[in-house]
């Protein structure tokens, strides 16, 4: 069997040869929630870094400020998160030097997809959500799968409690299946977005052992990024 | 055929019928590292487990610096093979490194780091490496090795102070996972020492030097009592703006009088 020019182990069992049992991946937990409004976007992530039943750190930010208008939330395999965010930051700096301007949120979103797809057959094991203001100053949320599929949304939950949080957002932000006419949907305020994001994390910390300790909330407006912190249960 | 033109003839380097086009444009692919291409009868087998191992390393940050401690045992499986080997190293006047996991891999990475320090000195520009930079470098080396499925089986603690005297304490594992905190531990220390230290952390301030020393002493004692791959002798690295050195070896204050009262086995 030949793969990328490297002679590999044969597919059949060979006596005396043990197979590689090393896994390059590890789940380090953590959750992200992002909610976009008309002229703002809120992104929140918990600060617990764990593997299995061990908590490595109770104070690890998973939000990466990529530009004054863009914040990337990244969880999953922490070593992949570090490599991926590092690479994206480098490429954003290269863009800034060649084009003499900061990358727009939409451009970062597209680039992130490409950078991740580059590792299609050895993926970055990460759950990414990118939040920022788009070219028109509107709130934008982009979510990704580990191999780089990208989708723009108005709200999204990701990470270990993503499946726990998303239905809450569907109900509280999306007003799904409530048969409300479009003109009767209450407008989303910044305060409500922050309140809902906070509540989802308080709920997630009850049931997901990989989510807890505290939540960092970034509120992105045209004036900059406001940071808030909320304590969660630490058990 | 044209022979006075630099232009490539049409469809040169093209695929044979039924094959795919080679987008490298006929360029030879970049040479893979030697360890990946050395042919054996069944290819190359990479190390899959640690052989000689060091157990826990515990690091604690305090208001003026850091302490990094590890016992002096290097085990060979369950055999307490080498009993007087220091696993906490002084890298330069700003950096301490505590290593656990495969000791051969620790020694290998240590040689690399020492060479870097010599290069650093040769520049003679007054700029010396800070602990955060070493930790960052280690993440890249270890991440690259794990991505080649040929990892260094190590879990290291990097501690020290930067040029302003601000303490740094971090951990990098064999996959390149890295984080900083006021307390880090590897091996059994992660289960035994970490909760012990976190419990005593004042909310509003850092540890003092005295608190940190007491916690190290306490942690190494608990580890000796409960970790079978440990011995009652350890060294402690201390790094502050004024001093960066390895102290010890110290002995764990053993007390086995309680053993007489243990019943039921």
CSV table of C-alpha atoms in Angstrom, one decimal:
chain,number,residue,atom,x,y,z
A,1,UNK,CA,0.0,0.0,0.0
A,2,UNK,CA,1.4,3.3,-1.0
A,3,UNK,CA,0.1,6.6,0.2
A,4,UNK,CA,1.6,10.0,-0.7
A,5,UNK,CA,4.8,8.3,-1.7
A,6,UNK,CA,5.2,6.7,1.8
A,7,UNK,CA,5.3,3.0,2.1
A,8,UNK,CA,2.6,2.1,4.6
A,9,UNK,CA,1.7,-1.0,6.6
A,10,UNK,CA,0.0,-3.7,4.6
A,11,UNK,CA,-3.8,-3.9,5.0
A,12,UNK,CA,-3.6,-7.5,6.3
A,13,UNK,CA,-2.4,-8.4,9.7
A,14,UNK,CA,1.3,-9.1,10.0
A,15,UNK,CA,2.5,-11.2,12.9
A,16,UNK,CA,4.6,-9.2,15.3
A,17,UNK,CA,3.7,-5.8,14.0
A,18,UNK,CA,1.6,-3.7,16.2
A,19,UNK,CA,-0.6,-1.0,14.7
A,20,UNK,CA,-0.2,2.6,15.6
A,21,UNK,CA,-2.6,3.4,18.4
A,22,UNK,CA,-1.8,7.1,18.6
A,23,UNK,CA,-4.7,9.4,18.0
A,24,UNK,CA,-3.7,12.9,16.7
A,25,UNK,CA,-7.0,14.2,17.9
A,26,UNK,CA,-8.4,15.0,21.4
A,27,UNK,CA,-11.7,16.6,22.3
A,28,UNK,CA,-11.0,19.5,24.6
A,29,UNK,CA,-14.6,20.7,24.9
A,30,UNK,CA,-16.2,24.1,25.1
A,31,UNK,CA,-19.3,25.7,23.5
A,32,UNK,CA,-19.9,28.8,21.4
A,33,UNK,CA,-23.0,30.8,20.8
A,34,UNK,CA,-23.3,33.7,18.3
A,35,UNK,CA,-26.3,35.9,17.7
A,36,UNK,CA,-26.4,38.6,15.0
A,37,UNK,CA,-28.6,41.7,15.2
A,38,UNK,CA,-29.2,44.6,12.8
A,39,UNK,CA,-26.1,46.6,13.7
A,40,UNK,CA,-24.4,44.4,16.3
A,41,UNK,CA,-23.4,40.8,16.9
A,42,UNK,CA,-22.9,39.0,20.1
A,43,UNK,CA,-20.6,36.0,20.4
A,44,UNK,CA,-20.0,34.0,23.6
A,45,UNK,CA,-17.9,31.1,24.6
A,46,UNK,CA,-17.2,29.3,27.8
A,47,UNK,CA,-13.7,29.2,29.4
A,48,UNK,CA,-13.3,25.6,30.4
A,49,UNK,CA,-10.5,23.6,28.7
A,50,UNK,CA,-10.8,19.9,29.5
A,51,UNK,CA,-10.1,16.4,28.2
A,52,UNK,CA,-12.0,13.4,29.5
A,53,UNK,CA,-12.7,14.0,33.2
A,54,UNK,CA,-9.8,16.4,33.7
A,55,UNK,CA,-10.2,20.2,33.6
A,56,UNK,CA,-6.9,21.7,32.4
A,57,UNK,CA,-7.9,25.3,32.8
A,58,UNK,CA,-10.9,27.1,34.0
A,59,UNK,CA,-9.9,30.4,32.3
A,60,UNK,CA,-9.1,29.7,28.7
A,61,UNK,CA,-10.7,32.2,26.2
A,62,UNK,CA,-11.9,30.5,23.0
A,63,UNK,CA,-12.7,33.8,21.4
A,64,UNK,CA,-10.1,35.2,19.0
A,65,UNK,CA,-10.2,38.8,18.0
A,66,UNK,CA,-9.2,38.7,14.4
A,67,UNK,CA,-9.9,42.4,13.6
A,68,UNK,CA,-11.8,45.3,15.2
A,69,UNK,CA,-15.0,44.0,13.5
A,70,UNK,CA,-14.5,40.2,13.6
A,71,UNK,CA,-14.2,37.7,16.3
A,72,UNK,CA,-13.7,34.0,15.8
A,73,UNK,CA,-14.9,31.4,18.3
A,74,UNK,CA,-13.2,28.0,18.0
A,75,UNK,CA,-13.5,24.8,20.0
A,76,UNK,CA,-12.8,21.1,19.6
A,77,UNK,CA,-9.2,19.8,19.5
A,78,UNK,CA,-7.4,22.7,21.2
A,79,UNK,CA,-4.1,22.1,19.4
A,80,UNK,CA,-5.9,22.4,16.1
A,81,UNK,CA,-7.7,25.5,17.3
A,82,UNK,CA,-4.3,27.1,18.1
A,83,UNK,CA,-2.8,26.1,14.7
A,84,UNK,CA,-5.8,27.2,12.7
A,85,UNK,CA,-6.3,30.6,14.5
A,86,UNK,CA,-2.6,31.2,14.2
A,87,UNK,CA,-2.6,30.5,10.5
A,88,UNK,CA,-5.6,32.7,9.9
A,89,UNK,CA,-4.1,35.6,11.8
A,90,UNK,CA,-0.9,35.3,9.7
A,91,UNK,CA,-2.9,35.3,6.5
A,92,UNK,CA,-4.9,38.3,7.6
A,93,UNK,CA,-1.7,40.2,8.4
A,94,UNK,CA,-0.4,39.3,4.9
A,95,UNK,CA,-3.6,40.6,3.4
A,96,UNK,CA,-3.3,43.8,5.4
A,97,UNK,CA,0.3,44.4,4.2
A,98,UNK,CA,-0.5,43.7,0.5
A,99,UNK,CA,-3.8,45.5,0.3
A,100,UNK,CA,-3.3,48.2,2.9
A,101,UNK,CA,-6.6,47.5,4.5
A,102,UNK,CA,-8.1,45.2,7.1
A,103,UNK,CA,-9.9,42.1,5.9
A,104,UNK,CA,-13.7,42.4,5.9
A,105,UNK,CA,-15.7,39.8,7.9
A,106,UNK,CA,-17.0,38.3,4.7
A,107,UNK,CA,-13.5,37.9,3.4
A,108,UNK,CA,-12.3,36.3,6.6
A,109,UNK,CA,-15.3,34.0,6.5
A,110,UNK,CA,-14.4,32.8,2.9
A,111,UNK,CA,-10.7,32.5,3.7
A,112,UNK,CA,-11.4,30.4,6.8
A,113,UNK,CA,-13.4,28.0,4.7
A,114,UNK,CA,-10.5,27.6,2.3
A,115,UNK,CA,-7.9,27.3,4.9
A,116,UNK,CA,-9.9,24.5,6.6
A,117,UNK,CA,-10.7,22.7,3.3
A,118,UNK,CA,-6.9,22.6,2.6
A,119,UNK,CA,-6.8,20.0,5.3
A,120,UNK,CA,-9.7,18.0,3.8
A,121,UNK,CA,-8.1,14.6,4.3
A,122,UNK,CA,-6.6,15.4,7.8
A,123,UNK,CA,-9.0,17.9,9.1
A,124,UNK,CA,-8.7,20.5,11.8
A,125,UNK,CA,-11.0,18.9,14.4
A,126,UNK,CA,-12.7,22.2,15.3
A,127,UNK,CA,-16.1,23.7,15.5
A,128,UNK,CA,-15.8,27.3,14.4
A,129,UNK,CA,-18.2,30.2,14.5
A,130,UNK,CA,-17.2,33.6,13.1
A,131,UNK,CA,-19.0,36.7,14.2
A,132,UNK,CA,-18.6,40.2,12.9
A,133,UNK,CA,-20.1,43.2,11.1
A,134,UNK,CA,-20.4,42.8,7.3
A,135,UNK,CA,-19.7,45.5,4.7
A,136,UNK,CA,-23.0,47.2,5.4
A,137,UNK,CA,-22.4,47.2,9.1
A,138,UNK,CA,-25.0,44.5,9.7
A,139,UNK,CA,-24.4,41.7,12.2
A,140,UNK,CA,-23.1,38.5,10.6
A,141,UNK,CA,-22.6,35.0,11.9
A,142,UNK,CA,-20.8,32.3,9.9
A,143,UNK,CA,-20.6,28.7,11.1
A,144,UNK,CA,-18.4,25.9,9.9
A,145,UNK,CA,-18.0,22.2,10.0
A,146,UNK,CA,-14.5,20.7,10.5
A,147,UNK,CA,-13.7,20.4,6.8
A,148,UNK,CA,-14.7,23.9,5.9
A,149,UNK,CA,-18.3,24.0,4.9
A,150,UNK,CA,-19.4,27.6,5.6
A,151,UNK,CA,-22.9,29.0,6.1
A,152,UNK,CA,-24.1,32.4,7.0
A,153,UNK,CA,-26.8,32.5,9.7
A,154,UNK,CA,-28.3,35.0,12.1
A,155,UNK,CA,-27.7,32.9,15.1
A,156,UNK,CA,-25.8,29.7,15.8
A,157,UNK,CA,-24.5,27.4,18.6
A,158,UNK,CA,-21.5,25.2,18.3
A,159,UNK,CA,-19.1,23.0,20.3
A,160,UNK,CA,-19.8,20.2,22.8
A,161,UNK,CA,-23.2,21.7,23.9
A,162,UNK,CA,-24.1,22.9,20.4
A,163,UNK,CA,-26.9,20.4,20.0
A,164,UNK,CA,-28.2,21.4,23.4
A,165,UNK,CA,-28.1,25.2,22.7
A,166,UNK,CA,-29.3,25.4,19.1
A,167,UNK,CA,-33.0,24.5,19.8
A,168,UNK,CA,-33.1,27.1,22.5
A,169,UNK,CA,-31.9,29.7,20.0
A,170,UNK,CA,-34.4,28.5,17.4
A,171,UNK,CA,-37.1,29.1,19.9
A,172,UNK,CA,-36.0,32.3,21.6
A,173,UNK,CA,-34.2,34.1,18.7
A,174,UNK,CA,-35.7,32.4,15.6
A,175,UNK,CA,-39.3,32.1,16.9
A,176,UNK,CA,-39.5,28.9,14.9
A,177,UNK,CA,-43.0,27.3,14.5
A,178,UNK,CA,-44.7,30.0,16.6
A,179,UNK,CA,-46.9,31.1,13.6
A,180,UNK,CA,-46.0,34.7,14.2
A,181,UNK,CA,-46.4,37.0,11.1
A,182,UNK,CA,-43.1,38.5,10.0
A,183,UNK,CA,-44.1,42.0,11.0
A,184,UNK,CA,-45.0,40.9,14.5
A,185,UNK,CA,-41.7,39.4,15.4
A,186,UNK,CA,-40.2,41.5,18.2
A,187,UNK,CA,-37.0,43.2,17.1
A,188,UNK,CA,-33.8,41.8,18.6
A,189,UNK,CA,-32.1,44.2,21.0
A,190,UNK,CA,-28.5,43.9,22.1
A,191,UNK,CA,-29.6,43.4,25.7
A,192,UNK,CA,-31.9,40.5,24.7
A,193,UNK,CA,-29.2,38.9,22.6
A,194,UNK,CA,-26.8,39.0,25.5
A,195,UNK,CA,-29.5,37.8,27.9
A,196,UNK,CA,-30.4,34.8,25.8
A,197,UNK,CA,-26.8,33.9,25.1
A,198,UNK,CA,-26.1,34.0,28.9
A,199,UNK,CA,-29.1,31.9,29.7
A,200,UNK,CA,-28.2,29.2,27.1
A,201,UNK,CA,-24.8,28.9,28.7
A,202,UNK,CA,-26.2,28.7,32.2
A,203,UNK,CA,-28.5,25.9,31.0
A,204,UNK,CA,-25.7,24.1,29.1
A,205,UNK,CA,-23.5,24.1,32.1
A,206,UNK,CA,-26.2,22.1,33.9
A,207,UNK,CA,-26.0,19.2,31.5
A,208,UNK,CA,-22.7,19.3,29.6
A,209,UNK,CA,-19.6,18.5,31.6
A,210,UNK,CA,-17.4,20.1,29.0
A,211,UNK,CA,-19.1,23.5,29.4
A,212,UNK,CA,-18.8,25.6,32.5
A,213,UNK,CA,-16.5,27.8,34.7
A,214,UNK,CA,-17.4,31.1,33.0
A,215,UNK,CA,-18.6,32.6,29.8
A,216,UNK,CA,-16.8,35.4,27.9
A,217,UNK,CA,-19.2,37.5,25.9
A,218,UNK,CA,-18.0,39.8,23.1
A,219,UNK,CA,-20.4,42.4,21.8
A,220,UNK,CA,-19.3,43.8,18.4
A,221,UNK,CA,-20.6,47.1,17.3
A,222,UNK,CA,-19.3,49.8,15.0
A,223,UNK,CA,-17.7,51.4,18.1
A,224,UNK,CA,-15.6,48.3,18.8
A,225,UNK,CA,-15.7,45.1,20.8
A,226,UNK,CA,-17.2,45.2,24.4
A,227,UNK,CA,-16.1,42.3,26.6
A,228,UNK,CA,-18.2,40.8,29.4
A,229,UNK,CA,-17.7,37.9,31.7
A,230,UNK,CA,-20.3,35.8,33.5
A,231,UNK,CA,-19.5,33.1,36.1
A,232,UNK,CA,-21.0,29.6,35.5
A,233,UNK,CA,-21.0,26.5,37.7
A,234,UNK,CA,-17.6,25.1,38.2
A,235,UNK,CA,-18.3,21.4,38.9
B,1,UNK,CA,8.3,21.0,-33.1
B,2,UNK,CA,9.4,24.4,-32.0
B,3,UNK,CA,12.9,24.3,-30.6
B,4,UNK,CA,13.6,28.1,-30.2
B,5,UNK,CA,10.8,28.8,-27.8
B,6,UNK,CA,10.6,28.8,-24.0
B,7,UNK,CA,6.9,28.0,-24.2
B,8,UNK,CA,5.9,24.5,-23.0
B,9,UNK,CA,4.5,22.4,-25.8
B,10,UNK,CA,0.8,21.7,-25.5
B,11,UNK,CA,-0.1,18.8,-23.2
B,12,UNK,CA,3.4,18.2,-22.0
B,13,UNK,CA,3.5,16.5,-18.7
B,14,UNK,CA,-0.1,15.7,-19.3
B,15,UNK,CA,-1.8,12.6,-18.0
B,16,UNK,CA,-1.8,9.3,-19.9
B,17,UNK,CA,-5.2,8.4,-21.2
B,18,UNK,CA,-7.4,7.4,-18.3
B,19,UNK,CA,-5.1,9.0,-15.7
B,20,UNK,CA,-5.6,12.3,-13.9
B,21,UNK,CA,-3.7,15.5,-14.6
B,22,UNK,CA,-0.8,16.2,-12.4
B,23,UNK,CA,-1.2,19.7,-11.1
B,24,UNK,CA,2.3,19.9,-9.8
B,25,UNK,CA,3.2,20.7,-13.4
B,26,UNK,CA,5.7,17.8,-13.5
B,27,UNK,CA,7.8,19.1,-10.6
B,28,UNK,CA,9.1,16.5,-8.4
B,29,UNK,CA,7.2,16.5,-5.1
B,30,UNK,CA,9.1,17.9,-2.1
B,31,UNK,CA,11.3,15.4,-0.4
B,32,UNK,CA,9.7,13.9,2.7
B,33,UNK,CA,11.8,13.7,5.9
B,34,UNK,CA,14.1,10.7,6.0
B,35,UNK,CA,12.3,9.0,8.9
B,36,UNK,CA,9.2,8.8,6.8
B,37,UNK,CA,10.8,7.4,3.7
B,38,UNK,CA,13.3,4.9,5.1
B,39,UNK,CA,12.1,1.7,3.7
B,40,UNK,CA,11.6,-1.4,5.9
B,41,UNK,CA,9.9,-4.6,4.9
B,42,UNK,CA,6.6,-3.2,6.1
B,43,UNK,CA,7.3,0.5,5.8
B,44,UNK,CA,8.3,2.6,8.8
B,45,UNK,CA,7.0,2.0,12.3
B,46,UNK,CA,6.9,5.0,14.6
B,47,UNK,CA,7.2,4.9,18.3
B,48,UNK,CA,3.8,4.2,19.8
B,49,UNK,CA,4.5,4.2,23.5
B,50,UNK,CA,6.9,5.7,26.0
B,51,UNK,CA,9.6,3.4,27.3
B,52,UNK,CA,11.5,5.2,30.1
B,53,UNK,CA,9.0,7.6,31.7
B,54,UNK,CA,8.9,10.4,34.1
B,55,UNK,CA,5.8,10.9,36.2
B,56,UNK,CA,4.2,14.1,37.4
B,57,UNK,CA,5.5,17.7,37.1
B,58,UNK,CA,3.8,20.4,39.1
B,59,UNK,CA,4.1,24.1,38.4
B,60,UNK,CA,2.7,26.9,40.5
B,61,UNK,CA,2.8,30.7,39.8
B,62,UNK,CA,3.2,33.1,42.6
B,63,UNK,CA,3.3,36.9,42.7
B,64,UNK,CA,7.0,37.3,41.8
B,65,UNK,CA,7.7,34.2,39.7
B,66,UNK,CA,7.1,30.5,39.3
B,67,UNK,CA,8.0,27.2,41.0
B,68,UNK,CA,8.3,23.9,39.0
B,69,UNK,CA,8.8,20.6,40.8
B,70,UNK,CA,9.2,17.0,39.7
B,71,UNK,CA,10.6,13.9,41.5
B,72,UNK,CA,13.9,12.5,40.4
B,73,UNK,CA,12.6,9.1,39.2
B,74,UNK,CA,12.7,7.8,35.6
B,75,UNK,CA,10.8,4.5,35.4
B,76,UNK,CA,11.2,1.6,33.0
B,77,UNK,CA,7.6,0.3,33.0
B,78,UNK,CA,6.9,-0.5,36.7
B,79,UNK,CA,10.6,-0.7,37.5
B,80,UNK,CA,12.0,2.3,39.3
B,81,UNK,CA,15.0,2.2,37.0
B,82,UNK,CA,16.9,5.6,37.3
B,83,UNK,CA,16.3,7.2,40.7
B,84,UNK,CA,18.5,10.3,40.6
B,85,UNK,CA,17.7,12.1,37.4
B,86,UNK,CA,16.6,15.7,37.4
B,87,UNK,CA,13.5,16.4,35.3
B,88,UNK,CA,13.4,20.1,36.0
B,89,UNK,CA,15.8,22.1,33.8
B,90,UNK,CA,17.0,25.6,33.8
B,91,UNK,CA,16.9,26.7,30.1
B,92,UNK,CA,18.2,30.2,30.6
B,93,UNK,CA,17.9,33.0,33.2
B,94,UNK,CA,14.2,33.4,32.3
B,95,UNK,CA,13.0,29.9,31.7
B,96,UNK,CA,12.4,26.6,33.6
B,97,UNK,CA,11.3,23.4,31.9
B,98,UNK,CA,9.8,20.4,33.6
B,99,UNK,CA,9.5,17.3,31.6
B,100,UNK,CA,7.3,14.2,32.0
B,101,UNK,CA,6.5,11.4,29.6
B,102,UNK,CA,9.1,9.6,27.5
B,103,UNK,CA,12.5,10.6,29.0
B,104,UNK,CA,14.4,10.0,25.8
B,105,UNK,CA,12.0,12.4,24.0
B,106,UNK,CA,12.6,14.9,26.8
B,107,UNK,CA,16.3,14.6,26.4
B,108,UNK,CA,16.0,15.0,22.6
B,109,UNK,CA,13.9,18.2,22.8
B,110,UNK,CA,16.2,19.5,25.6
B,111,UNK,CA,19.2,19.1,23.3
B,112,UNK,CA,17.3,21.1,20.6
B,113,UNK,CA,16.5,23.8,23.1
B,114,UNK,CA,20.0,24.0,24.5
B,115,UNK,CA,21.3,24.5,20.9
B,116,UNK,CA,18.8,27.3,20.4
B,117,UNK,CA,20.0,29.0,23.6
B,118,UNK,CA,23.6,28.8,22.3
B,119,UNK,CA,22.5,30.4,19.0
B,120,UNK,CA,20.6,33.0,21.0
B,121,UNK,CA,23.8,33.8,22.9
B,122,UNK,CA,25.9,33.9,19.7
B,123,UNK,CA,23.8,36.8,18.4
B,124,UNK,CA,25.0,38.8,21.4
B,125,UNK,CA,22.2,41.3,21.0
B,126,UNK,CA,21.0,41.2,24.6
B,127,UNK,CA,17.8,39.6,23.5
B,128,UNK,CA,17.1,36.4,25.3
B,129,UNK,CA,14.2,34.0,24.9
B,130,UNK,CA,11.2,34.3,27.2
B,131,UNK,CA,9.2,31.4,28.5
B,132,UNK,CA,6.1,32.3,26.4
B,133,UNK,CA,8.2,32.1,23.3
B,134,UNK,CA,9.7,28.7,24.2
B,135,UNK,CA,6.2,27.4,24.9
B,136,UNK,CA,4.9,28.7,21.6
B,137,UNK,CA,7.9,27.1,19.8
B,138,UNK,CA,7.2,23.8,21.6
B,139,UNK,CA,3.6,23.8,20.4
B,140,UNK,CA,4.8,24.1,16.8
B,141,UNK,CA,7.4,21.3,17.1
B,142,UNK,CA,5.0,19.0,18.9
B,143,UNK,CA,2.1,19.8,16.6
B,144,UNK,CA,4.2,19.0,13.6
B,145,UNK,CA,5.3,15.7,15.0
B,146,UNK,CA,1.7,14.7,15.9
B,147,UNK,CA,0.6,15.7,12.4
B,148,UNK,CA,3.2,13.3,10.9
B,149,UNK,CA,1.8,10.6,13.2
B,150,UNK,CA,5.2,10.4,14.8
B,151,UNK,CA,4.7,12.2,18.1
B,152,UNK,CA,7.2,13.0,20.9
B,153,UNK,CA,5.6,11.3,23.9
B,154,UNK,CA,6.1,14.2,26.3
B,155,UNK,CA,4.0,16.5,28.5
B,156,UNK,CA,6.0,19.5,29.5
B,157,UNK,CA,5.6,22.5,31.9
B,158,UNK,CA,7.2,25.7,30.9
B,159,UNK,CA,7.7,28.4,33.5
B,160,UNK,CA,9.6,31.6,34.0
B,161,UNK,CA,9.5,35.4,33.9
B,162,UNK,CA,9.6,37.8,31.1
B,163,UNK,CA,11.8,40.9,30.8
B,164,UNK,CA,9.4,42.9,33.1
B,165,UNK,CA,9.5,40.2,35.7
B,166,UNK,CA,6.0,39.1,35.0
B,167,UNK,CA,5.6,35.3,35.7
B,168,UNK,CA,4.6,32.8,33.0
B,169,UNK,CA,3.4,29.3,33.6
B,170,UNK,CA,2.2,27.0,30.8
B,171,UNK,CA,1.8,23.4,29.7
B,172,UNK,CA,2.3,21.8,26.3
B,173,UNK,CA,1.4,18.2,25.6
B,174,UNK,CA,2.5,15.7,22.9
B,175,UNK,CA,-0.2,17.0,20.5
B,176,UNK,CA,0.8,20.6,20.9
B,177,UNK,CA,-2.2,21.5,23.1
B,178,UNK,CA,-1.1,24.5,25.2
B,179,UNK,CA,-2.5,26.7,27.8
B,180,UNK,CA,-1.4,29.0,30.6
B,181,UNK,CA,-2.7,29.1,34.1
B,182,UNK,CA,-1.6,29.8,37.7
B,183,UNK,CA,-1.2,26.1,38.3
B,184,UNK,CA,-0.3,23.4,35.8
B,185,UNK,CA,0.4,19.7,36.4
B,186,UNK,CA,1.1,16.6,34.3
B,187,UNK,CA,0.6,12.9,34.9
B,188,UNK,CA,-0.9,12.0,38.2
B,189,UNK,CA,-0.3,15.5,39.4
B,190,UNK,CA,-3.2,16.5,37.2
B,191,UNK,CA,-5.5,14.4,39.3
B,192,UNK,CA,-3.9,14.9,42.8
B,193,UNK,CA,-2.0,18.1,42.9
B,194,UNK,CA,-4.2,20.3,40.7
B,195,UNK,CA,-7.3,20.2,42.9
B,196,UNK,CA,-5.2,20.6,46.0
B,197,UNK,CA,-3.7,23.8,44.7
B,198,UNK,CA,-6.9,25.2,43.2
B,199,UNK,CA,-8.7,24.7,46.5
B,200,UNK,CA,-6.2,27.0,48.2
B,201,UNK,CA,-6.2,29.8,45.6
B,202,UNK,CA,-7.4,33.2,47.0
B,203,UNK,CA,-9.9,34.7,44.6
B,204,UNK,CA,-8.5,38.2,44.7
B,205,UNK,CA,-4.8,37.8,44.5
B,206,UNK,CA,-1.9,35.5,43.4
B,207,UNK,CA,-0.2,33.1,45.7
B,208,UNK,CA,2.8,34.4,47.7
B,209,UNK,CA,6.1,32.7,47.5
B,210,UNK,CA,5.6,31.1,50.9
B,211,UNK,CA,2.2,29.7,50.0
B,212,UNK,CA,3.5,28.4,46.7
B,213,UNK,CA,6.5,26.6,48.4
B,214,UNK,CA,4.2,25.0,51.0
B,215,UNK,CA,1.8,23.9,48.2
B,216,UNK,CA,4.7,22.3,46.2
B,217,UNK,CA,5.9,20.5,49.4
B,218,UNK,CA,2.3,19.3,50.1
B,219,UNK,CA,1.7,18.3,46.4
B,220,UNK,CA,5.0,16.3,46.2
B,221,UNK,CA,4.1,14.5,49.5
B,222,UNK,CA,0.6,13.5,48.2
B,223,UNK,CA,2.1,12.4,45.0
B,224,UNK,CA,4.6,10.2,46.7
B,225,UNK,CA,1.9,8.7,48.9
B,226,UNK,CA,-0.5,7.9,46.0
B,227,UNK,CA,1.5,7.7,42.8
B,228,UNK,CA,3.1,4.3,42.5
B,229,UNK,CA,5.6,5.7,39.9
B,230,UNK,CA,7.2,8.2,42.2
B,231,UNK,CA,9.9,8.4,44.8
B,232,UNK,CA,10.3,10.6,47.9
B,233,UNK,CA,13.0,12.8,46.3
B,234,UNK,CA,12.3,15.8,44.2
B,235,UNK,CA,13.9,19.0,42.8
B,236,UNK,CA,12.3,22.4,42.6
B,237,UNK,CA,13.0,25.0,40.0
B,238,UNK,CA,12.5,28.6,41.0
B,239,UNK,CA,12.4,31.5,38.6
B,240,UNK,CA,12.0,35.1,39.6
B,241,UNK,CA,13.4,38.3,38.2
B,242,UNK,CA,16.3,38.0,40.6
B,243,UNK,CA,17.1,34.3,40.4
B,244,UNK,CA,16.6,31.3,38.2
B,245,UNK,CA,17.9,28.0,39.5
B,246,UNK,CA,17.1,24.4,40.5
B,247,UNK,CA,17.0,23.7,44.3
B,248,UNK,CA,17.3,20.4,45.9
B,249,UNK,CA,17.1,17.5,45.8
B,250,UNK,CA,14.6,17.5,48.7
B,251,UNK,CA,13.2,14.6,50.6
B,252,UNK,CA,9.5,14.1,51.1
B,253,UNK,CA,8.6,14.2,54.8
B,254,UNK,CA,7.4,10.6,55.1
B,255,UNK,CA,5.3,9.4,58.0
B,256,UNK,CA,4.0,5.9,57.9
B,257,UNK,CA,2.8,5.6,61.5
B,258,UNK,CA,-0.7,5.7,60.2
B,259,UNK,CA,-0.1,2.5,58.4
B,260,UNK,CA,-0.5,0.5,61.6
B,261,UNK,CA,-4.1,1.8,61.9
B,262,UNK,CA,-5.1,0.8,58.4
B,263,UNK,CA,-7.3,-2.3,58.6
B,264,UNK,CA,-9.4,-4.3,56.3
B,265,UNK,CA,-7.0,-5.7,53.8
